[in-house]
C-alpha cells in the first residue's frame, strides 16, 4: 500500500537527518538503506523524536518502492560514483514511467547527465540536487540546488521548499537549470567554500603569527567581525573554534590539531572546470594548492631546517595590533569578494555553454541560509545581479567597487607585511593579484604573445592596424619583416 509522499535511500548521517527533516515538515517518508541496521536506527530515532508516524523503514527495496505514492519520488544520498549507479539499477527494476529519482550527493555533473539519459529511456525522470549545510543543515534546513528535469522539479517543489532553510525572502531552494546544472552549481559552491576557508585561515595566521594575538584575542576579533560586513557561518564558527579549550591537554584544542587539510574533490573539479572554461580562479586555485601543500607535513618539517637561515615568521616588533586587525579585516573582505566573483563567473560561463540560464542573483539568495558559505553580503550580491543581470564581474558593481577601493591600502599592507616576514597568504595575495590584473588597462601579455610568435608562429594583433600578424624576429631565423596577407597570416 502506498503510504509515503517521498522516499529516501542512504541513511548515513546526512541521509538520516534529511529524512527526519522531511518527516518533521509533515511529509510521510519511506526510508531504505543497503544495511538494514541503519534503517532500524533511523526508525528508532524518528520514534524518539516523535516522528514515528511519518517515517517508515523497509528492509527490501521492492517494498520500499511500492510504499510510495505515484509519481514515486526517491532521493538518493549515497556515495558518489558506482554506488549511485547500483542504486539506480535497483530502483529501475520496480519504478515506472513518470517516477522520479533525485541524486542529492556531490556528483560530477556529467555523470548526472548520463544517468538522466539512461533512465529517461525508461520514462523515468531524473534530477541532480546539490545539498549544502552539513549534518545540521540537513536536519534543520539546508540550501538545495536541484537541476535536471523541470517536470520532476514540479513534483518535488512543495516538499523541498518546506525542507530547505528559510530566510527573509523565501526558502533556500530554486530550480537551477537543465542537465547537471544543480551538481555543477554545488561543485562551484564548494570551490568558493575552499577559498573562503583558506582566506580565513590566512587572516588567523597573520594575526596570530605576526600580530602576536592569543586565542582569546582571536576569538574576540572573529566575534566582532561576525557582527558586521564579514558576518557569515564560517567566521562565526572560527570564533567558537578559537575559544575551545582542549579537554585532553592544557591550552586550546585548535593548537593541538595537525596542520594537514583533507579534501573530497569538488574543489579540484572547480579549478579544473575554471581552466576548461578559460575563467581565472586564482583564489580558489591557491586554496586548493594550500591543501596539497599542507599534506606535505614531513617534507615541510625537513624543509624548515634546510632554510633555517631564511626569514622565520614571528611577532613583528612594534606592530600596532589595532591597525593590523583593521587591515586584515579589510583584506579578508576584499579577498572574499574576489573569490565569490570568480565562482559566479565560472557558473555564468558554464551556464552560457550549456544554455542552462542560471539565475546568479537567485543563487546568492538561496545561499543566504542553510549552506556552509552563507554570509550577510550574499544579499548584496543578489542585489548586484538584479540591478545588472549582465554584470561582467562583481568587482565592477558600483557598491562592491567602492568597497574594494576603500580596502586597497589595507589589503596591500597585509600582503606586504606577510611577504616581508615569511607568512604565506596565497589566497589573499592571489585575490589582490586578480584585482590588480582585472583593473589594469594594459598588461605585459604583449611580451608573452611576442614570445609565442617568436618560437611558435602563433601571430599577434596590433593596436594601430586590424588583423593578425607574424614576424620573423631574428636574422638567425630569417627575414625580420612581418608577413601578412590582407592583414591575416599566410
CSV table of C-alpha atoms in Angstrom, one decimal:
chain,number,residue,atom,x,y,z
A,1,UNK,CA,0.0,0.0,0.0
A,2,UNK,CA,1.4,3.4,-1.0
A,3,UNK,CA,1.7,5.4,2.3
A,4,UNK,CA,4.6,7.9,1.7
A,5,UNK,CA,4.8,11.0,-0.3
A,6,UNK,CA,8.6,10.7,-0.8
A,7,UNK,CA,11.3,8.1,-0.3
A,8,UNK,CA,15.0,8.4,0.7
A,9,UNK,CA,17.8,5.9,0.2
A,10,UNK,CA,21.1,6.2,2.1
A,11,UNK,CA,20.9,6.6,5.9
A,12,UNK,CA,24.4,7.8,6.9
A,13,UNK,CA,24.4,11.0,8.9
A,14,UNK,CA,23.2,13.3,6.1
A,15,UNK,CA,20.5,10.9,4.8
A,16,UNK,CA,19.1,10.2,8.3
A,17,UNK,CA,19.0,13.9,9.1
A,18,UNK,CA,17.4,14.8,5.8
A,19,UNK,CA,14.7,12.1,6.3
A,20,UNK,CA,13.9,13.4,9.8
A,21,UNK,CA,13.7,16.9,8.4
A,22,UNK,CA,11.2,15.8,5.7
A,23,UNK,CA,9.1,14.0,8.3
A,24,UNK,CA,9.1,16.9,10.7
A,25,UNK,CA,7.8,19.2,7.9
A,26,UNK,CA,4.7,16.9,7.7
A,27,UNK,CA,5.6,14.7,4.7
A,28,UNK,CA,5.2,10.9,5.2
A,29,UNK,CA,8.6,9.4,4.1
A,30,UNK,CA,9.8,5.9,3.5
A,31,UNK,CA,13.5,5.1,4.0
A,32,UNK,CA,15.8,2.3,2.9
A,33,UNK,CA,19.5,1.5,3.3
A,34,UNK,CA,21.5,-1.4,2.0
A,35,UNK,CA,22.5,-2.2,5.6
A,36,UNK,CA,19.2,-2.7,7.4
A,37,UNK,CA,20.7,-1.8,10.8
A,38,UNK,CA,21.0,1.8,9.6
A,39,UNK,CA,17.3,1.7,8.6
A,40,UNK,CA,16.4,0.4,12.0
A,41,UNK,CA,18.5,3.1,13.7
A,42,UNK,CA,16.7,5.8,11.6
A,43,UNK,CA,13.3,4.5,12.6
A,44,UNK,CA,14.2,4.3,16.3
A,45,UNK,CA,15.5,7.9,16.1
A,46,UNK,CA,12.3,9.1,14.4
A,47,UNK,CA,10.2,7.4,17.1
A,48,UNK,CA,12.3,9.0,19.8
A,49,UNK,CA,11.8,12.4,18.3
A,50,UNK,CA,8.0,11.9,18.0
A,51,UNK,CA,8.1,11.4,14.2
A,52,UNK,CA,7.4,7.6,14.1
A,53,UNK,CA,4.1,8.0,12.4
A,54,UNK,CA,5.7,10.0,9.5
A,55,UNK,CA,8.8,7.8,8.9
A,56,UNK,CA,8.7,4.2,7.9
A,57,UNK,CA,11.7,1.9,7.2
A,58,UNK,CA,11.9,-1.0,4.8
A,59,UNK,CA,14.3,-3.9,4.6
A,60,UNK,CA,13.7,-4.7,0.9
A,61,UNK,CA,13.9,-2.2,-1.9
A,62,UNK,CA,10.8,-3.6,-3.7
A,63,UNK,CA,8.7,-3.0,-0.6
A,64,UNK,CA,10.3,0.5,-0.3
A,65,UNK,CA,9.3,1.5,-3.8
A,66,UNK,CA,5.8,0.0,-3.5
A,67,UNK,CA,5.2,2.1,-0.4
A,68,UNK,CA,5.5,5.4,-2.4
A,69,UNK,CA,2.6,7.3,-3.8
A,70,UNK,CA,2.7,8.0,-7.6
A,71,UNK,CA,4.6,9.5,-9.2
A,72,UNK,CA,7.2,7.9,-6.9
A,73,UNK,CA,9.8,10.4,-5.7
A,74,UNK,CA,13.1,9.0,-4.4
A,75,UNK,CA,16.0,11.0,-3.0
A,76,UNK,CA,19.4,9.2,-3.1
A,77,UNK,CA,22.0,10.1,-0.6
A,78,UNK,CA,24.7,7.5,-1.1
A,79,UNK,CA,28.4,7.8,-2.0
A,80,UNK,CA,29.0,9.3,-5.5
A,81,UNK,CA,30.1,7.1,-8.4
A,82,UNK,CA,29.3,3.3,-8.6
A,83,UNK,CA,27.1,3.2,-5.5
A,84,UNK,CA,24.7,5.7,-7.2
A,85,UNK,CA,24.6,3.6,-10.4
A,86,UNK,CA,23.9,0.4,-8.4
A,87,UNK,CA,21.1,2.1,-6.5
A,88,UNK,CA,19.6,3.5,-9.7
A,89,UNK,CA,19.7,0.0,-11.3
A,90,UNK,CA,17.9,-1.5,-8.3
A,91,UNK,CA,15.2,1.2,-8.3
A,92,UNK,CA,14.6,0.9,-12.1
A,93,UNK,CA,13.6,-2.8,-11.5
A,94,UNK,CA,10.4,-1.5,-9.7
A,95,UNK,CA,9.9,2.1,-10.8
A,96,UNK,CA,7.6,3.0,-13.7
A,97,UNK,CA,7.4,5.8,-16.3
A,98,UNK,CA,6.7,9.1,-14.7
A,99,UNK,CA,8.5,8.2,-11.4
A,100,UNK,CA,11.4,10.5,-10.2
A,101,UNK,CA,14.9,9.9,-9.0
A,102,UNK,CA,16.8,12.7,-7.3
A,103,UNK,CA,20.5,12.3,-6.5
A,104,UNK,CA,21.4,14.5,-3.6
A,105,UNK,CA,25.1,13.8,-3.4
A,106,UNK,CA,28.2,15.6,-4.6
A,107,UNK,CA,28.3,14.1,-8.0
A,108,UNK,CA,30.2,15.1,-11.2
A,109,UNK,CA,27.7,16.9,-13.3
A,110,UNK,CA,28.4,14.9,-16.5
A,111,UNK,CA,27.5,11.6,-14.6
A,112,UNK,CA,24.2,13.1,-13.8
A,113,UNK,CA,23.5,13.9,-17.4
A,114,UNK,CA,24.4,10.4,-18.5
A,115,UNK,CA,22.1,8.9,-15.8
A,116,UNK,CA,19.4,11.3,-16.9
A,117,UNK,CA,19.6,10.0,-20.4
A,118,UNK,CA,19.8,6.3,-19.2
A,119,UNK,CA,16.7,6.4,-17.0
A,120,UNK,CA,14.9,8.7,-19.4
A,121,UNK,CA,14.8,5.9,-22.0
A,122,UNK,CA,12.6,4.1,-19.5
A,123,UNK,CA,10.4,7.1,-19.0
A,124,UNK,CA,11.8,7.9,-15.5
A,125,UNK,CA,12.6,11.5,-14.6
A,126,UNK,CA,15.9,12.4,-13.1
A,127,UNK,CA,17.5,15.2,-11.1
A,128,UNK,CA,20.8,16.0,-9.6
A,129,UNK,CA,20.4,18.1,-6.5
A,130,UNK,CA,23.2,19.8,-4.6
A,131,UNK,CA,22.7,19.9,-0.9
A,132,UNK,CA,24.8,22.1,1.4
A,133,UNK,CA,24.7,22.6,5.1
A,134,UNK,CA,26.3,19.6,6.6
A,135,UNK,CA,24.6,17.5,9.3
A,136,UNK,CA,22.9,20.4,11.0
A,137,UNK,CA,21.7,21.8,7.7
A,138,UNK,CA,20.2,18.5,6.6
A,139,UNK,CA,18.3,18.3,9.8
A,140,UNK,CA,17.2,21.9,10.3
A,141,UNK,CA,17.1,23.2,6.7
A,142,UNK,CA,19.8,23.1,4.0
A,143,UNK,CA,20.4,25.1,0.9
A,144,UNK,CA,19.4,22.9,-2.1
A,145,UNK,CA,20.3,23.3,-5.7
A,146,UNK,CA,18.1,20.9,-7.9
A,147,UNK,CA,18.8,20.6,-11.6
A,148,UNK,CA,17.7,18.3,-14.3
A,149,UNK,CA,14.1,17.6,-15.4
A,150,UNK,CA,11.9,20.6,-14.9
A,151,UNK,CA,8.9,18.3,-14.9
A,152,UNK,CA,10.4,16.4,-12.0
A,153,UNK,CA,11.0,19.6,-10.1
A,154,UNK,CA,7.3,20.5,-10.3
A,155,UNK,CA,6.6,17.3,-8.4
A,156,UNK,CA,9.1,17.9,-5.6
A,157,UNK,CA,8.8,21.7,-5.3
A,158,UNK,CA,6.3,21.6,-2.5
A,159,UNK,CA,8.5,19.3,-0.4
A,160,UNK,CA,11.9,20.9,-0.9
A,161,UNK,CA,10.6,24.4,-0.3
A,162,UNK,CA,9.5,23.4,3.2
A,163,UNK,CA,12.5,21.3,3.9
A,164,UNK,CA,15.0,24.0,2.8
A,165,UNK,CA,16.4,26.7,5.1
A,166,UNK,CA,14.1,29.7,5.3
A,167,UNK,CA,15.4,33.3,5.0
A,168,UNK,CA,13.6,36.6,4.9
A,169,UNK,CA,12.9,36.4,1.2
A,170,UNK,CA,11.9,32.7,0.9
A,171,UNK,CA,13.2,29.1,1.0
A,172,UNK,CA,16.8,28.4,0.1
A,173,UNK,CA,16.0,26.4,-2.9
A,174,UNK,CA,15.2,27.1,-6.6
A,175,UNK,CA,15.3,25.2,-9.9
A,176,UNK,CA,18.8,25.7,-11.2
A,177,UNK,CA,18.6,24.5,-14.8
A,178,UNK,CA,18.6,21.5,-17.0
A,179,UNK,CA,21.0,18.6,-17.1
A,180,UNK,CA,23.7,18.6,-14.5
A,181,UNK,CA,23.2,22.3,-13.5
A,182,UNK,CA,22.4,21.5,-9.9
A,183,UNK,CA,25.5,19.4,-9.4
A,184,UNK,CA,27.7,21.9,-11.2
A,185,UNK,CA,26.5,24.9,-9.1
A,186,UNK,CA,27.0,22.8,-5.9
A,187,UNK,CA,30.5,22.0,-7.1
A,188,UNK,CA,31.4,25.7,-7.6
A,189,UNK,CA,29.7,26.5,-4.2
A,190,UNK,CA,32.3,24.1,-2.7
A,191,UNK,CA,35.1,25.8,-4.6
A,192,UNK,CA,34.1,29.1,-3.1
A,193,UNK,CA,34.0,27.4,0.2
A,194,UNK,CA,37.6,26.2,-0.3
A,195,UNK,CA,38.6,29.8,-1.0
A,196,UNK,CA,36.6,31.2,2.0
A,197,UNK,CA,38.1,28.8,4.5
A,198,UNK,CA,41.7,29.4,3.2
A,199,UNK,CA,41.3,33.2,3.4
A,200,UNK,CA,40.0,33.0,7.0
A,201,UNK,CA,42.9,30.7,7.9
A,202,UNK,CA,45.4,33.2,6.4
A,203,UNK,CA,43.8,36.1,8.4
A,204,UNK,CA,44.2,33.9,11.5
A,205,UNK,CA,47.8,33.2,10.7
A,206,UNK,CA,48.7,36.8,10.1
A,207,UNK,CA,47.1,38.0,13.3
A,208,UNK,CA,48.5,35.1,15.4
A,209,UNK,CA,52.0,34.9,13.9
A,210,UNK,CA,52.8,38.5,13.1
A,211,UNK,CA,50.4,40.3,15.4
A,212,UNK,CA,51.0,38.0,18.4
A,213,UNK,CA,47.3,37.7,19.2
A,214,UNK,CA,46.4,34.9,21.6
A,215,UNK,CA,43.4,32.6,21.3
A,216,UNK,CA,41.2,34.8,23.5
A,217,UNK,CA,42.0,37.9,21.4
A,218,UNK,CA,41.5,36.0,18.2
A,219,UNK,CA,38.1,34.7,19.3
A,220,UNK,CA,37.1,38.2,20.2
A,221,UNK,CA,38.3,39.6,16.9
A,222,UNK,CA,36.3,37.0,14.8
A,223,UNK,CA,33.3,37.5,17.0
A,224,UNK,CA,33.4,41.3,16.4
A,225,UNK,CA,33.9,40.7,12.6
A,226,UNK,CA,30.8,38.5,12.6
A,227,UNK,CA,28.7,41.4,13.8
A,228,UNK,CA,29.4,43.4,10.6
A,229,UNK,CA,30.2,43.1,6.9
A,230,UNK,CA,32.1,39.7,7.5
A,231,UNK,CA,29.0,38.1,9.2
A,232,UNK,CA,29.0,34.5,8.0
A,233,UNK,CA,28.8,30.9,9.2
A,234,UNK,CA,32.5,30.3,8.7
A,235,UNK,CA,33.6,33.5,10.6
A,236,UNK,CA,31.1,32.6,13.4
A,237,UNK,CA,32.4,29.1,13.8
A,238,UNK,CA,36.0,30.3,13.7
A,239,UNK,CA,35.3,32.4,16.8
A,240,UNK,CA,33.9,29.4,18.5
A,241,UNK,CA,36.9,27.2,17.5
A,242,UNK,CA,39.4,29.8,18.8
A,243,UNK,CA,37.7,29.7,22.2
A,244,UNK,CA,37.5,25.9,22.6
A,245,UNK,CA,39.7,24.5,25.4
A,246,UNK,CA,41.4,21.2,25.0
A,247,UNK,CA,39.9,18.5,27.3
A,248,UNK,CA,43.0,16.2,26.9
A,249,UNK,CA,45.8,18.7,27.4
A,250,UNK,CA,46.4,22.2,28.6
A,251,UNK,CA,45.6,25.1,26.3
A,252,UNK,CA,43.3,25.3,23.3
A,253,UNK,CA,42.2,22.5,21.0
A,254,UNK,CA,42.9,24.2,17.7
A,255,UNK,CA,46.6,24.4,18.6
A,256,UNK,CA,46.8,20.6,19.0
A,257,UNK,CA,45.3,19.8,15.6
A,258,UNK,CA,47.8,18.7,13.0
A,259,UNK,CA,48.2,21.2,10.2
A,260,UNK,CA,47.1,19.0,7.3
A,261,UNK,CA,43.8,19.6,5.4
A,262,UNK,CA,41.8,17.0,3.6
A,263,UNK,CA,39.6,17.4,0.6
A,264,UNK,CA,36.9,15.4,-1.2
A,265,UNK,CA,37.4,16.5,-4.8
A,266,UNK,CA,34.8,19.2,-5.5
A,267,UNK,CA,37.4,22.0,-5.1
A,268,UNK,CA,39.7,20.3,-7.6
A,269,UNK,CA,36.8,19.9,-10.0
A,270,UNK,CA,36.0,23.6,-9.7
A,271,UNK,CA,39.6,24.6,-10.5
A,272,UNK,CA,39.7,22.1,-13.4
A,273,UNK,CA,36.4,23.5,-14.8
A,274,UNK,CA,37.6,27.1,-14.5
A,275,UNK,CA,40.6,26.1,-16.7
A,276,UNK,CA,38.4,24.3,-19.2
A,277,UNK,CA,36.2,27.4,-19.4
A,278,UNK,CA,39.1,29.8,-19.5
A,279,UNK,CA,37.9,31.6,-16.4
A,280,UNK,CA,40.5,32.9,-14.0
A,281,UNK,CA,40.0,31.5,-10.4
A,282,UNK,CA,43.3,32.2,-8.6
A,283,UNK,CA,41.8,32.5,-5.1
A,284,UNK,CA,40.3,29.0,-5.3
A,285,UNK,CA,43.3,27.5,-7.1
A,286,UNK,CA,45.6,28.9,-4.4
A,287,UNK,CA,43.3,27.5,-1.7
A,288,UNK,CA,43.4,24.0,-3.4
A,289,UNK,CA,47.2,24.2,-3.6
A,290,UNK,CA,47.4,25.2,0.0
A,291,UNK,CA,45.6,22.0,0.9
A,292,UNK,CA,48.0,20.0,-1.2
A,293,UNK,CA,51.0,21.8,0.4
A,294,UNK,CA,49.6,21.1,3.9
A,295,UNK,CA,49.6,17.4,3.2
A,296,UNK,CA,53.4,17.5,2.8
A,297,UNK,CA,53.9,17.7,6.6
A,298,UNK,CA,57.1,15.6,6.9
A,299,UNK,CA,58.6,17.4,3.9
A,300,UNK,CA,57.8,20.8,5.4
A,301,UNK,CA,59.3,19.9,8.7
A,302,UNK,CA,62.5,18.9,6.9
A,303,UNK,CA,62.5,22.0,4.7
A,304,UNK,CA,62.1,24.2,7.7
A,305,UNK,CA,65.6,23.0,8.8
A,306,UNK,CA,67.1,23.4,5.3
A,307,UNK,CA,66.0,27.0,5.2
A,308,UNK,CA,66.6,27.9,8.8
A,309,UNK,CA,68.7,30.9,7.8
A,310,UNK,CA,65.8,32.5,5.9
A,311,UNK,CA,63.2,34.7,7.4
A,312,UNK,CA,61.4,33.0,10.3
A,313,UNK,CA,57.8,34.1,10.8
A,314,UNK,CA,57.2,35.6,14.2
A,315,UNK,CA,55.7,38.6,16.0
A,316,UNK,CA,56.7,41.9,14.4
A,317,UNK,CA,58.3,44.3,16.8
A,318,UNK,CA,56.3,47.4,17.5
A,319,UNK,CA,53.3,46.2,15.4
A,320,UNK,CA,50.2,48.2,16.0
A,321,UNK,CA,47.7,45.5,16.8
A,322,UNK,CA,44.6,47.6,16.4
A,323,UNK,CA,45.7,48.8,13.0
A,324,UNK,CA,46.7,45.2,11.9
A,325,UNK,CA,43.3,43.9,12.9
A,326,UNK,CA,41.7,46.7,10.9
A,327,UNK,CA,43.9,46.0,7.9
A,328,UNK,CA,43.4,42.2,8.0
A,329,UNK,CA,39.6,42.7,8.3
A,330,UNK,CA,39.6,44.8,5.1
A,331,UNK,CA,41.9,42.5,3.3
A,332,UNK,CA,39.8,39.4,4.2
A,333,UNK,CA,36.6,41.1,3.0
A,334,UNK,CA,38.1,42.3,-0.3
A,335,UNK,CA,39.6,38.9,-1.0
A,336,UNK,CA,36.2,37.2,-0.3
A,337,UNK,CA,34.6,39.5,-2.9
A,338,UNK,CA,37.2,38.3,-5.4
A,339,UNK,CA,36.6,34.7,-4.5
A,340,UNK,CA,32.8,34.9,-5.0
A,341,UNK,CA,33.3,36.9,-8.2
A,342,UNK,CA,35.4,34.1,-9.6
A,343,UNK,CA,32.8,31.5,-8.6
A,344,UNK,CA,30.0,33.4,-10.2
A,345,UNK,CA,32.0,33.8,-13.4
A,346,UNK,CA,32.6,30.1,-13.6
A,347,UNK,CA,28.9,29.3,-13.2
A,348,UNK,CA,28.0,32.0,-15.7
A,349,UNK,CA,30.4,30.7,-18.3
A,350,UNK,CA,29.1,27.1,-17.9
A,351,UNK,CA,25.5,28.3,-18.0
A,352,UNK,CA,26.1,30.0,-21.3
A,353,UNK,CA,27.9,27.0,-22.7
A,354,UNK,CA,25.2,24.6,-21.7
A,355,UNK,CA,22.2,27.0,-22.1
A,356,UNK,CA,21.1,26.5,-18.5
A,357,UNK,CA,20.1,30.1,-17.9
A,358,UNK,CA,21.2,30.0,-14.3
A,359,UNK,CA,19.9,32.9,-12.2
A,360,UNK,CA,23.1,34.2,-10.4
A,361,UNK,CA,21.1,36.6,-8.2
A,362,UNK,CA,18.9,33.7,-7.3
A,363,UNK,CA,21.9,31.6,-6.3
A,364,UNK,CA,23.1,34.3,-4.0
A,365,UNK,CA,19.6,34.3,-2.4
A,366,UNK,CA,19.4,30.6,-1.8
A,367,UNK,CA,23.0,30.6,-0.3
A,368,UNK,CA,21.9,33.0,2.4
A,369,UNK,CA,20.7,30.3,4.7
A,370,UNK,CA,21.5,26.7,5.4
A,371,UNK,CA,24.7,26.3,3.5
A,372,UNK,CA,28.4,26.5,4.6
A,373,UNK,CA,29.1,29.7,2.7
A,374,UNK,CA,26.1,31.6,4.0
A,375,UNK,CA,27.0,35.2,4.6
A,376,UNK,CA,25.4,38.5,5.1
A,377,UNK,CA,26.9,40.0,1.9
A,378,UNK,CA,25.2,37.5,-0.3
A,379,UNK,CA,22.1,39.7,-0.2
A,380,UNK,CA,24.2,42.4,-1.7
A,381,UNK,CA,25.5,40.0,-4.4
A,382,UNK,CA,21.8,39.2,-5.1
A,383,UNK,CA,21.1,42.9,-5.5
A,384,UNK,CA,24.1,43.5,-7.7
A,385,UNK,CA,22.9,40.8,-10.2
A,386,UNK,CA,19.3,42.0,-10.0
A,387,UNK,CA,20.5,45.5,-10.8
A,388,UNK,CA,22.5,44.3,-13.8
A,389,UNK,CA,21.9,40.7,-14.9
A,390,UNK,CA,24.7,41.1,-17.5
A,391,UNK,CA,27.3,42.2,-14.9
A,392,UNK,CA,30.7,41.1,-16.2
A,393,UNK,CA,32.1,40.8,-12.7
A,394,UNK,CA,31.1,41.6,-9.1
A,395,UNK,CA,34.3,43.7,-8.9
A,396,UNK,CA,32.7,46.4,-11.1
A,397,UNK,CA,29.4,46.5,-9.4
A,398,UNK,CA,29.3,50.1,-8.1
A,399,UNK,CA,28.9,49.2,-4.5
A,400,UNK,CA,31.5,46.5,-4.4
A,401,UNK,CA,33.9,48.6,-6.5
A,402,UNK,CA,33.7,51.4,-3.8
A,403,UNK,CA,34.4,48.9,-1.1
A,404,UNK,CA,37.4,47.4,-2.9
A,405,UNK,CA,38.8,50.8,-3.5
A,406,UNK,CA,38.4,51.6,0.2
A,407,UNK,CA,40.1,48.3,1.2
A,408,UNK,CA,43.0,48.7,-1.2
A,409,UNK,CA,45.6,50.3,1.2
A,410,UNK,CA,44.9,47.8,4.0
A,411,UNK,CA,45.0,44.9,1.5
A,412,UNK,CA,48.4,46.0,0.3
A,413,UNK,CA,49.8,46.5,3.8
A,414,UNK,CA,48.7,43.0,4.8
A,415,UNK,CA,50.2,41.5,1.7
A,416,UNK,CA,53.5,43.4,2.1
A,417,UNK,CA,53.8,42.5,5.8
A,418,UNK,CA,53.1,38.8,5.3
A,419,UNK,CA,55.6,38.6,2.3
A,420,UNK,CA,58.3,40.5,4.2
A,421,UNK,CA,58.0,38.4,7.3
A,422,UNK,CA,57.6,35.0,5.6
A,423,UNK,CA,53.9,34.2,6.4
A,424,UNK,CA,52.3,32.6,3.3
A,425,UNK,CA,49.0,34.2,2.3
A,426,UNK,CA,48.5,32.5,-1.1
A,427,UNK,CA,44.7,33.1,-1.5
A,428,UNK,CA,44.8,36.6,-0.1
A,429,UNK,CA,47.7,37.7,-2.4
A,430,UNK,CA,46.2,35.8,-5.3
A,431,UNK,CA,43.0,37.8,-4.8
A,432,UNK,CA,45.0,41.0,-4.7
A,433,UNK,CA,46.8,40.0,-7.9
A,434,UNK,CA,43.4,39.1,-9.5
A,435,UNK,CA,42.1,42.6,-8.6
A,436,UNK,CA,45.2,44.3,-9.9
A,437,UNK,CA,45.2,42.4,-13.1
A,438,UNK,CA,41.5,42.9,-13.8
A,439,UNK,CA,41.7,46.7,-13.3
A,440,UNK,CA,44.9,47.1,-15.4
A,441,UNK,CA,44.3,48.7,-18.8
A,442,UNK,CA,47.5,47.2,-20.2
A,443,UNK,CA,49.3,44.1,-19.2
A,444,UNK,CA,52.7,42.6,-20.1
A,445,UNK,CA,50.8,40.0,-22.2
A,446,UNK,CA,52.1,41.8,-25.3
A,447,UNK,CA,55.5,40.4,-24.5
A,448,UNK,CA,54.1,36.9,-23.9
A,449,UNK,CA,52.4,37.0,-27.2
A,450,UNK,CA,55.5,38.2,-28.9
A,451,UNK,CA,57.4,35.2,-27.4
A,452,UNK,CA,54.7,32.8,-28.6
A,453,UNK,CA,55.0,34.3,-32.1
A,454,UNK,CA,58.9,34.0,-32.0
A,455,UNK,CA,59.1,30.3,-31.2
A,456,UNK,CA,55.7,29.1,-32.5
A,457,UNK,CA,54.4,31.5,-35.1
A,458,UNK,CA,51.3,32.0,-33.1
A,459,UNK,CA,50.8,35.5,-34.5
A,460,UNK,CA,49.7,38.7,-32.7
A,461,UNK,CA,47.4,41.7,-33.1
A,462,UNK,CA,48.4,45.3,-33.3
A,463,UNK,CA,47.0,48.5,-31.8
A,464,UNK,CA,47.3,50.5,-34.9
A,465,UNK,CA,46.0,48.0,-37.6
A,466,UNK,CA,43.3,45.4,-38.0
A,467,UNK,CA,44.2,41.7,-38.5
A,468,UNK,CA,46.7,39.1,-37.2
A,469,UNK,CA,50.5,39.3,-37.9
A,470,UNK,CA,53.5,37.1,-37.8
A,471,UNK,CA,57.2,38.3,-37.6
A,472,UNK,CA,60.5,36.5,-38.1
A,473,UNK,CA,62.1,38.1,-35.1
A,474,UNK,CA,65.8,37.5,-35.7
A,475,UNK,CA,68.1,37.3,-38.8
A,476,UNK,CA,69.3,33.9,-37.5
A,477,UNK,CA,65.8,32.7,-38.2
A,478,UNK,CA,65.3,34.5,-41.5
A,479,UNK,CA,64.0,37.9,-42.6
A,480,UNK,CA,62.8,40.3,-39.9
A,481,UNK,CA,59.9,41.5,-41.9
A,482,UNK,CA,56.3,41.0,-40.8
A,483,UNK,CA,54.4,38.6,-43.0
A,484,UNK,CA,50.8,39.3,-43.8
A,485,UNK,CA,48.2,38.9,-46.5
A,486,UNK,CA,45.3,41.3,-46.2
A,487,UNK,CA,46.1,41.6,-42.5
A,488,UNK,CA,45.9,37.8,-41.9
A,489,UNK,CA,48.6,35.2,-41.6
A,490,UNK,CA,49.6,33.2,-44.7
